[in-house]
């Protein structure tokens, strides 16, 4: 079931794309994440690319030039599609075959058969789009630390509800408002009611927040009525990206009972454009979260020895904030927090298996997010609601500005990477979004 560690992960592998050999690049030849792009400022149709250093390998051109002629016809067709859905639908064997061919093409000792730089485009010359047509989006709540911290703010006597340790909690999100990194975000309007207000009013959110999350794309789907056993779950997962689940806390607090989040979340969700495959992540697997003594074991349908021993992913996460003032004076973004994905209470396999356990069909390109990634310690909390204790303990930025929640002009940048001795470091790129007043989202921001 698990993906192999093979020649594509060899730490000494170098690419003829020089920028891919730089020490801190997110996209060395060992990574090879997939994304969808088009030339900046054009209305060209979108194409699939693979990130390599500061460039993108154009898969459609690879097919045209016959570089994939030994691959199955269906796989070649998937490489010429306008999004990743067909490739995702082909399942893990196709992804592995394509990865091995890409690694072979890009390695430093294989320059000659390639048609120069014609296959490559500078990242700075393209606009990244959503990697897939996302039919459905589900957001879990898989960090027990986030659930406990948030629970304390709303229910000090009873922070963690009794179902939490048994059932992976989630809600159905809104797929239509998912946007790629770099798109500006409108401050949403909605019903807000402060404790001192007798009745709600309608207006711009006063408590706008981000949430640091990890998402995964469904690869091969399942038929309606056919659950996915836990030991087959990862066969249905294509790869991971970073997710910012923008959240209007004042709207959320007023609307969430009794059915959960709605308009407080559905105005926008940002994702990083590069999908890092489970194949690329093979060297960075780790045990599932070690439950403290006294916690119940997961029910049998959510348990497998392999998931317990290697169902985690040692992915390190960071959140950076840059205010408009910081940009004006040329100040670098400020590190708000660091997150650790192995601290999640549920693995990605458990989330996927639970999702399909009632027979619900998942489809290629569906996005499933983890929920806010928070740890137990200060500095590891994945949203301002936790960091500022619902605004009661504002933080100070290097400019002297103070934040309880996000102010117009603030940019939030999520980053993620995996490193482990003996393997090349791989990164996720960034997930960037800037908050502005209504109408702001017509803008595209560039870092
Ligand atoms: Ca969330």
Coordinates of C-alpha atoms and ligand atoms in Angstrom, one line a residue:
X1 CA 0.0 0.0 0.0
X2 CA 2.7 2.5 0.9
X3 CA 4.7 4.3 -1.8
X4 CA 8.2 3.0 -2.4
X5 CA 11.5 4.9 -1.7
X6 CA 13.4 4.5 -4.9
X7 CA 16.0 6.0 -7.2
X8 CA 13.9 9.2 -7.5
X9 CA 14.6 10.0 -3.8
X10 CA 18.4 9.5 -3.9
X11 CA 19.9 12.6 -2.1
X12 CA 22.8 12.9 -4.5
X13 CA 20.6 13.2 -7.6
X14 CA 21.2 16.5 -9.4
X15 CA 19.2 18.2 -12.2
X16 CA 20.5 20.0 -15.3
X17 CA 18.1 22.7 -14.2
X18 CA 20.7 24.5 -12.0
X19 CA 18.3 26.3 -9.7
X20 CA 16.9 22.9 -8.6
X21 CA 20.3 22.1 -7.1
X22 CA 20.4 25.1 -4.7
X23 CA 20.4 24.1 -1.1
X24 CA 17.2 25.7 0.1
X25 CA 15.0 25.2 -3.0
X26 CA 11.5 23.8 -2.4
X27 CA 11.7 22.1 -5.7
X28 CA 14.7 19.8 -6.1
X29 CA 14.6 16.9 -8.5
X30 CA 13.5 14.7 -5.6
X31 CA 10.2 16.6 -5.2
X32 CA 8.5 17.0 -8.7
X33 CA 5.1 18.4 -7.6
X34 CA 2.3 18.9 -10.1
X35 CA 0.5 22.2 -10.8
X36 CA -1.6 24.0 -13.5
X37 CA -0.4 27.2 -15.1
X38 CA -0.8 29.6 -17.9
X39 CA 1.4 32.4 -19.3
X40 CA 1.1 35.5 -17.1
X41 CA -1.5 38.0 -18.4
X42 CA -2.7 35.6 -21.1
X43 CA -6.0 33.9 -21.8
X44 CA -4.2 30.8 -23.0
X45 CA -5.7 27.5 -22.0
X46 CA -4.2 26.0 -18.8
X47 CA -1.5 23.4 -18.9
X48 CA 0.0 20.9 -16.5
X49 CA 3.5 21.5 -15.2
X50 CA 6.0 20.1 -12.8
X51 CA 8.0 22.5 -10.5
X52 CA 11.8 22.2 -10.9
X53 CA 13.9 24.8 -9.1
X54 CA 12.6 28.2 -10.3
X55 CA 11.1 26.7 -13.4
X56 CA 8.2 24.7 -14.7
X57 CA 8.5 21.7 -17.0
X58 CA 5.6 21.9 -19.4
X59 CA 4.1 18.3 -19.6
X60 CA 2.1 19.1 -22.7
X61 CA 5.2 20.0 -24.6
X62 CA 6.9 16.8 -23.3
X63 CA 4.2 14.8 -25.0
X64 CA 4.3 16.8 -28.2
X65 CA 8.1 16.3 -28.5
X66 CA 7.7 12.6 -28.0
X67 CA 9.5 12.5 -24.6
X68 CA 6.8 10.4 -23.1
X69 CA 6.3 8.1 -26.1
X70 CA 7.1 5.1 -23.9
X71 CA 4.3 5.9 -21.5
X72 CA 0.8 4.5 -21.9
X73 CA -1.5 6.5 -24.2
X74 CA -3.9 7.3 -21.4
X75 CA -1.1 8.7 -19.3
X76 CA 0.1 10.9 -22.2
X77 CA -3.4 12.2 -22.7
X78 CA -3.7 13.0 -18.9
X79 CA -0.4 15.0 -19.3
X80 CA -2.1 17.1 -22.0
X81 CA -5.2 17.8 -20.0
X82 CA -6.1 21.3 -18.7
X83 CA -6.1 20.2 -15.1
X84 CA -4.9 17.3 -12.9
X85 CA -8.2 15.5 -12.6
X86 CA -7.5 12.8 -15.3
X87 CA -4.0 12.1 -13.9
X88 CA -5.5 11.9 -10.3
X89 CA -8.1 9.5 -11.5
X90 CA -5.6 7.1 -13.0
X91 CA -4.4 6.1 -9.5
X92 CA -1.0 5.5 -7.9
X93 CA 0.7 3.3 -10.5
X94 CA 0.3 6.0 -13.2
X95 CA 1.7 8.7 -10.9
X96 CA 4.7 6.5 -10.0
X97 CA 5.4 5.7 -13.7
X98 CA 5.2 9.4 -14.6
X99 CA 7.4 10.4 -11.6
X100 CA 10.1 7.9 -12.6
X101 CA 10.1 9.2 -16.2
X102 CA 10.3 12.9 -15.1
X103 CA 13.2 12.1 -12.8
X104 CA 15.0 10.4 -15.6
X105 CA 14.3 13.4 -18.0
X106 CA 15.5 16.0 -15.5
X107 CA 18.6 14.4 -14.1
X108 CA 21.9 16.1 -14.8
X109 CA 23.3 13.2 -16.9
X110 CA 20.4 13.3 -19.3
X111 CA 20.6 16.7 -20.9
X112 CA 21.2 15.7 -24.5
X113 CA 17.8 14.3 -25.6
X114 CA 16.0 17.4 -24.5
X115 CA 15.2 20.3 -26.7
X116 CA 17.1 22.9 -24.8
X117 CA 15.1 25.2 -22.5
X118 CA 12.1 25.0 -24.7
X119 CA 10.4 22.7 -22.3
X120 CA 10.8 25.1 -19.4
X121 CA 9.1 28.3 -18.3
X122 CA 10.2 30.6 -15.5
X123 CA 7.8 30.5 -12.6
X124 CA 7.8 34.3 -12.6
X125 CA 6.4 34.3 -16.1
X126 CA 3.3 32.3 -15.3
X127 CA 0.0 32.5 -13.3
X128 CA -0.7 29.5 -11.2
X129 CA -4.3 28.2 -11.3
X130 CA -6.2 25.7 -9.2
X131 CA -4.5 22.3 -9.8
X132 CA -7.8 20.5 -10.2
X133 CA -11.5 21.0 -10.7
X134 CA -12.6 20.6 -7.1
X135 CA -16.0 19.0 -7.0
X136 CA -16.3 18.8 -3.3
X137 CA -14.3 20.2 -0.3
X138 CA -14.4 18.8 3.2
X139 CA -12.7 20.3 6.2
X140 CA -11.7 18.1 9.2
X141 CA -10.8 19.2 12.7
X142 CA -8.0 16.8 13.3
X143 CA -5.8 18.7 15.8
X144 CA -6.8 17.8 19.4
X145 CA -4.8 20.8 20.5
X146 CA -6.7 23.2 18.2
X147 CA -10.0 21.6 19.3
X148 CA -9.1 21.9 23.0
X149 CA -7.8 25.5 22.7
X150 CA -10.8 26.7 20.8
X151 CA -13.2 24.7 23.0
X152 CA -11.7 26.5 26.1
X153 CA -12.5 29.9 24.6
X154 CA -16.1 29.0 24.1
X155 CA -16.7 26.4 26.8
X156 CA -14.1 26.8 29.6
X157 CA -15.6 24.0 31.7
X158 CA -16.0 21.5 28.9
X159 CA -13.4 22.3 26.1
X160 CA -13.3 18.9 24.4
X161 CA -16.6 17.3 23.5
X162 CA -16.9 13.6 24.3
X163 CA -17.1 12.4 20.7
X164 CA -13.7 14.0 19.7
X165 CA -11.5 11.0 20.5
X166 CA -13.8 8.6 18.6
X167 CA -15.0 10.3 15.5
X168 CA -13.0 12.4 13.1
X169 CA -15.0 15.7 13.1
X170 CA -15.5 17.5 9.8
X171 CA -17.9 19.7 7.9
X172 CA -18.7 20.1 4.2
X173 CA -17.0 23.2 2.9
X174 CA -17.6 25.3 -0.2
X175 CA -15.6 24.2 -3.3
X176 CA -16.6 27.2 -5.5
X177 CA -14.7 29.8 -3.4
X178 CA -11.4 27.9 -3.3
X179 CA -8.7 30.1 -4.9
X180 CA -5.1 29.6 -5.7
X181 CA -2.3 31.3 -3.8
X182 CA -1.8 34.9 -4.9
X183 CA -5.4 35.9 -5.1
X184 CA -6.5 38.8 -2.9
X185 CA -9.3 38.1 -0.4
X186 CA -12.3 40.4 0.2
X187 CA -13.1 41.0 3.8
X188 CA -16.5 39.3 4.1
X189 CA -19.7 40.9 5.3
X190 CA -22.2 39.1 7.5
X191 CA -24.2 39.1 10.7
X192 CA -22.1 40.0 13.7
X193 CA -23.2 40.3 17.3
X194 CA -20.9 41.3 20.1
X195 CA -21.9 40.2 23.7
X196 CA -22.9 43.8 24.5
X197 CA -25.2 44.1 21.4
X198 CA -28.9 43.5 21.9
X199 CA -29.3 42.3 18.3
X200 CA -27.0 41.5 15.4
X201 CA -26.0 43.9 12.7
X202 CA -24.9 43.3 9.1
X203 CA -21.4 44.6 8.1
X204 CA -17.8 43.8 7.4
X205 CA -16.3 41.1 9.7
X206 CA -14.4 42.7 12.7
X207 CA -12.7 39.4 13.6
X208 CA -11.1 38.1 10.4
X209 CA -8.7 35.2 10.9
X210 CA -6.6 32.6 8.9
X211 CA -6.3 28.9 9.6
X212 CA -3.1 27.0 8.9
X213 CA -4.1 23.6 7.3
X214 CA -2.9 20.8 5.1
X215 CA -5.1 19.6 2.3
X216 CA -5.0 16.4 0.3
X217 CA -6.5 15.6 -3.1
X218 CA -8.4 12.5 -3.8
X219 CA -6.8 10.4 -6.5
X220 CA -8.9 7.4 -7.7
X221 CA -12.4 7.7 -6.4
X222 CA -14.8 5.2 -5.0
X223 CA -18.2 4.1 -6.1
X224 CA -21.3 5.3 -4.2
X225 CA -22.0 2.7 -1.5
X226 CA -18.4 1.3 -1.5
X227 CA -16.5 2.3 1.6
X228 CA -12.7 2.4 1.5
X229 CA -10.9 0.1 4.0
X230 CA -8.2 1.8 6.0
X231 CA -5.5 -0.4 4.5
X232 CA -6.4 0.8 1.0
X233 CA -7.0 4.5 1.9
X234 CA -3.7 5.9 0.6
X235 CA -4.3 4.3 -2.8
X236 CA -7.0 6.9 -3.1
X237 CA -4.8 9.9 -2.2
X238 CA -2.9 11.7 -4.9
X239 CA -0.9 14.4 -3.0
X240 CA -0.9 17.3 -0.5
X241 CA -1.0 21.1 -0.6
X242 CA -1.2 23.9 2.0
X243 CA -4.6 25.3 2.8
X244 CA -5.6 28.6 4.4
X245 CA -9.2 28.3 5.7
X246 CA -10.0 32.0 6.1
X247 CA -12.5 32.4 9.0
X248 CA -14.7 35.3 10.1
X249 CA -14.8 34.6 13.9
X250 CA -17.6 37.0 14.7
X251 CA -19.9 35.6 11.9
X252 CA -18.9 32.1 13.1
X253 CA -19.7 32.6 16.8
X254 CA -23.2 33.9 15.9
X255 CA -24.1 31.4 13.2
X256 CA -22.5 28.1 14.2
X257 CA -25.1 26.7 16.5
X258 CA -26.6 24.2 15.9
X259 CA -25.3 23.2 12.4
X260 CA -21.7 24.4 12.3
X261 CA -19.7 26.7 10.0
X262 CA -21.4 28.3 7.0
X263 CA -20.8 31.9 5.8
X264 CA -18.0 32.4 8.3
X265 CA -15.9 30.1 6.1
X266 CA -17.4 29.9 2.6
X267 CA -16.3 33.4 1.4
X268 CA -12.8 32.1 0.5
X269 CA -10.2 29.3 1.0
X270 CA -6.7 29.7 -0.4
X271 CA -4.5 26.8 -1.4
X272 CA -0.9 26.4 -2.5
X273 CA -0.7 25.6 -6.2
X274 CA 1.8 22.8 -6.2
X275 CA 0.5 19.3 -5.3
X276 CA 3.3 17.3 -3.6
X277 CA 2.6 13.6 -4.3
X278 CA 2.6 10.8 -1.7
X279 CA 5.3 9.3 -3.9
X280 CA 7.6 12.4 -3.2
X281 CA 6.7 12.2 0.5
X282 CA 7.7 8.5 0.9
X283 CA 10.9 9.2 2.8
X284 CA 9.1 11.5 5.3
X285 CA 6.5 9.1 6.7
X286 CA 6.4 8.7 10.4
X287 CA 4.2 7.0 13.0
X288 CA 0.6 8.2 13.6
X289 CA 0.1 10.5 16.6
X290 CA 0.9 8.6 19.9
X291 CA -2.3 8.9 21.9
X292 CA -1.8 9.6 25.6
X293 CA -2.5 6.8 28.0
X294 CA -6.1 6.7 28.8
X295 CA -7.3 7.8 25.4
X296 CA -9.5 5.2 23.6
X297 CA -8.0 3.4 20.7
X298 CA -9.6 4.2 17.3
X299 CA -12.4 1.9 16.4
X300 CA -11.3 -1.1 14.3
X301 CA -12.4 0.4 10.9
X302 CA -10.0 3.3 11.6
X303 CA -7.1 1.0 12.7
X304 CA -4.3 -0.7 10.8
X305 CA -0.8 -1.6 11.8
X306 CA 0.7 0.1 8.8
X307 CA -1.3 3.3 9.5
X308 CA -0.1 3.3 13.1
X309 CA 3.5 2.8 12.2
X310 CA 3.8 5.1 9.1
X311 CA 0.5 6.9 8.6
X312 CA 1.9 10.2 9.7
X313 CA 3.8 12.7 7.5
X314 CA 6.7 14.6 9.0
X315 CA 5.7 17.9 7.4
X316 CA 6.8 21.2 9.1
X317 CA 4.7 24.3 8.7
X318 CA 5.1 28.0 9.1
X319 CA 2.8 31.0 9.1
X320 CA 4.2 34.5 8.2
X321 CA 2.4 37.8 8.4
X322 CA 3.3 41.0 6.5
X323 CA 1.3 44.2 7.1
X324 CA 0.9 47.0 4.5
X325 CA 3.1 49.1 6.7
X326 CA 5.8 46.4 6.8
X327 CA 5.8 46.3 3.0
X328 CA 6.0 50.1 2.8
X329 CA 9.2 50.2 4.9
X330 CA 10.6 47.1 3.2
X331 CA 10.3 44.9 6.2
X332 CA 10.3 41.1 5.7
X333 CA 7.3 39.1 6.8
X334 CA 7.0 38.2 10.5
X335 CA 6.9 34.6 11.7
X336 CA 3.7 34.0 13.6
X337 CA 3.9 30.3 14.3
X338 CA 5.3 26.9 13.4
X339 CA 3.1 23.8 13.0
X340 CA 3.9 20.1 13.0
X341 CA 1.7 17.9 11.0
X342 CA 2.5 14.6 12.9
X343 CA 0.8 16.2 15.9
X344 CA -2.6 15.7 14.3
X345 CA -4.9 13.3 16.2
X346 CA -6.1 11.6 12.9
X347 CA -4.0 10.5 9.9
X348 CA -5.0 11.3 6.3
X349 CA -5.9 7.6 5.8
X350 CA -8.2 7.7 8.8
X351 CA -9.9 10.9 7.5
X352 CA -10.4 9.5 4.1
X353 CA -11.7 6.1 5.3
X354 CA -14.0 7.8 7.8
X355 CA -15.3 10.1 5.0
X356 CA -16.3 7.1 2.8
X357 CA -17.3 4.8 5.7
X358 CA -21.0 5.5 5.2
X359 CA -20.7 4.8 1.5
X360 CA -20.2 8.4 0.4
X361 CA -18.4 8.5 -2.9
X362 CA -15.2 10.6 -3.2
X363 CA -14.2 11.8 -6.6
X364 CA -10.9 12.6 -8.2
X365 CA -10.0 16.2 -7.5
X366 CA -12.0 16.4 -4.3
X367 CA -10.1 18.4 -1.6
X368 CA -10.0 17.2 2.0
X369 CA -8.4 19.5 4.5
X370 CA -7.0 18.6 7.9
X371 CA -8.3 21.4 10.0
X372 CA -6.1 23.9 11.8
X373 CA -2.7 22.5 12.6
X374 CA -1.9 23.5 16.2
X375 CA 0.5 22.0 18.8
X376 CA 0.4 22.1 22.6
X377 CA 3.1 24.7 23.0
X378 CA 3.1 28.5 22.6
X379 CA 4.3 29.4 19.1
X380 CA 2.6 26.4 17.5
X381 CA -0.9 27.6 17.3
X382 CA -2.3 27.8 13.8
X383 CA -4.7 30.7 13.9
X384 CA -5.1 34.2 15.6
X385 CA -8.1 33.0 17.6
X386 CA -5.8 30.8 19.6
X387 CA -2.7 33.1 19.5
X388 CA -4.5 36.2 20.7
X389 CA -7.0 34.3 22.9
X390 CA -10.0 35.5 20.9
X391 CA -8.4 39.0 20.6
X392 CA -7.9 39.5 24.4
X393 CA -4.1 39.2 24.1
X394 CA -3.1 41.1 20.9
X395 CA 0.4 40.5 19.4
X396 CA 2.8 43.2 18.4
X397 CA 4.5 43.3 15.0
X398 CA 8.0 44.5 14.4
X399 CA 6.6 47.9 13.3
X400 CA 4.9 48.4 16.7
X401 CA 1.5 47.7 15.1
X402 CA -0.8 45.5 17.1
X403 CA -3.0 42.6 15.9
X404 CA -6.0 40.9 17.5
X405 CA -7.3 39.8 14.1
X406 CA -6.4 40.6 10.5
X407 CA -6.4 44.2 9.2
X408 CA -6.9 45.2 5.6
X409 CA -3.6 45.1 3.8
X410 CA -2.2 42.1 5.9
X411 CA -0.8 39.3 3.9
X412 CA -0.6 35.8 5.3
X413 CA 1.9 33.3 3.9
X414 CA 1.9 29.6 4.7
X415 CA 4.9 27.5 4.0
X416 CA 5.7 23.8 4.5
X417 CA 8.7 21.5 4.0
X418 CA 10.0 18.1 4.9
X419 CA 13.6 17.3 5.8
X420 CA 15.2 14.3 7.2
X421 CA 18.9 13.3 7.5
X422 CA 19.9 11.2 4.4
X423 CA 17.3 12.7 2.1
X424 CA 16.9 15.9 0.1
X425 CA 14.7 18.6 1.7
X426 CA 11.5 19.2 -0.3
X427 CA 9.1 22.1 0.1
X428 CA 5.5 23.0 -0.8
X429 CA 6.1 26.5 -2.1
X430 CA 3.8 29.0 -0.5
X431 CA 0.1 29.8 0.0
X432 CA -0.3 33.6 0.0
X433 CA -3.3 35.7 0.5
X434 CA -3.9 39.4 1.2
X435 CA -6.9 40.8 3.0
X436 CA -8.6 43.9 1.7
X437 CA -11.9 45.7 1.7
X438 CA -14.7 44.6 -0.5
X439 CA -13.7 44.6 -4.2
X440 CA -10.1 43.7 -3.3
X441 CA -10.3 40.2 -4.7
X442 CA -10.2 41.5 -8.3
X443 CA -6.4 42.0 -7.6
X444 CA -3.6 39.5 -8.0
X445 CA -0.8 39.9 -5.5
X446 CA 2.8 39.1 -6.4
X447 CA 5.5 38.6 -3.8
Ligands
LIG1 CA1 -10.8 24.9 9.3

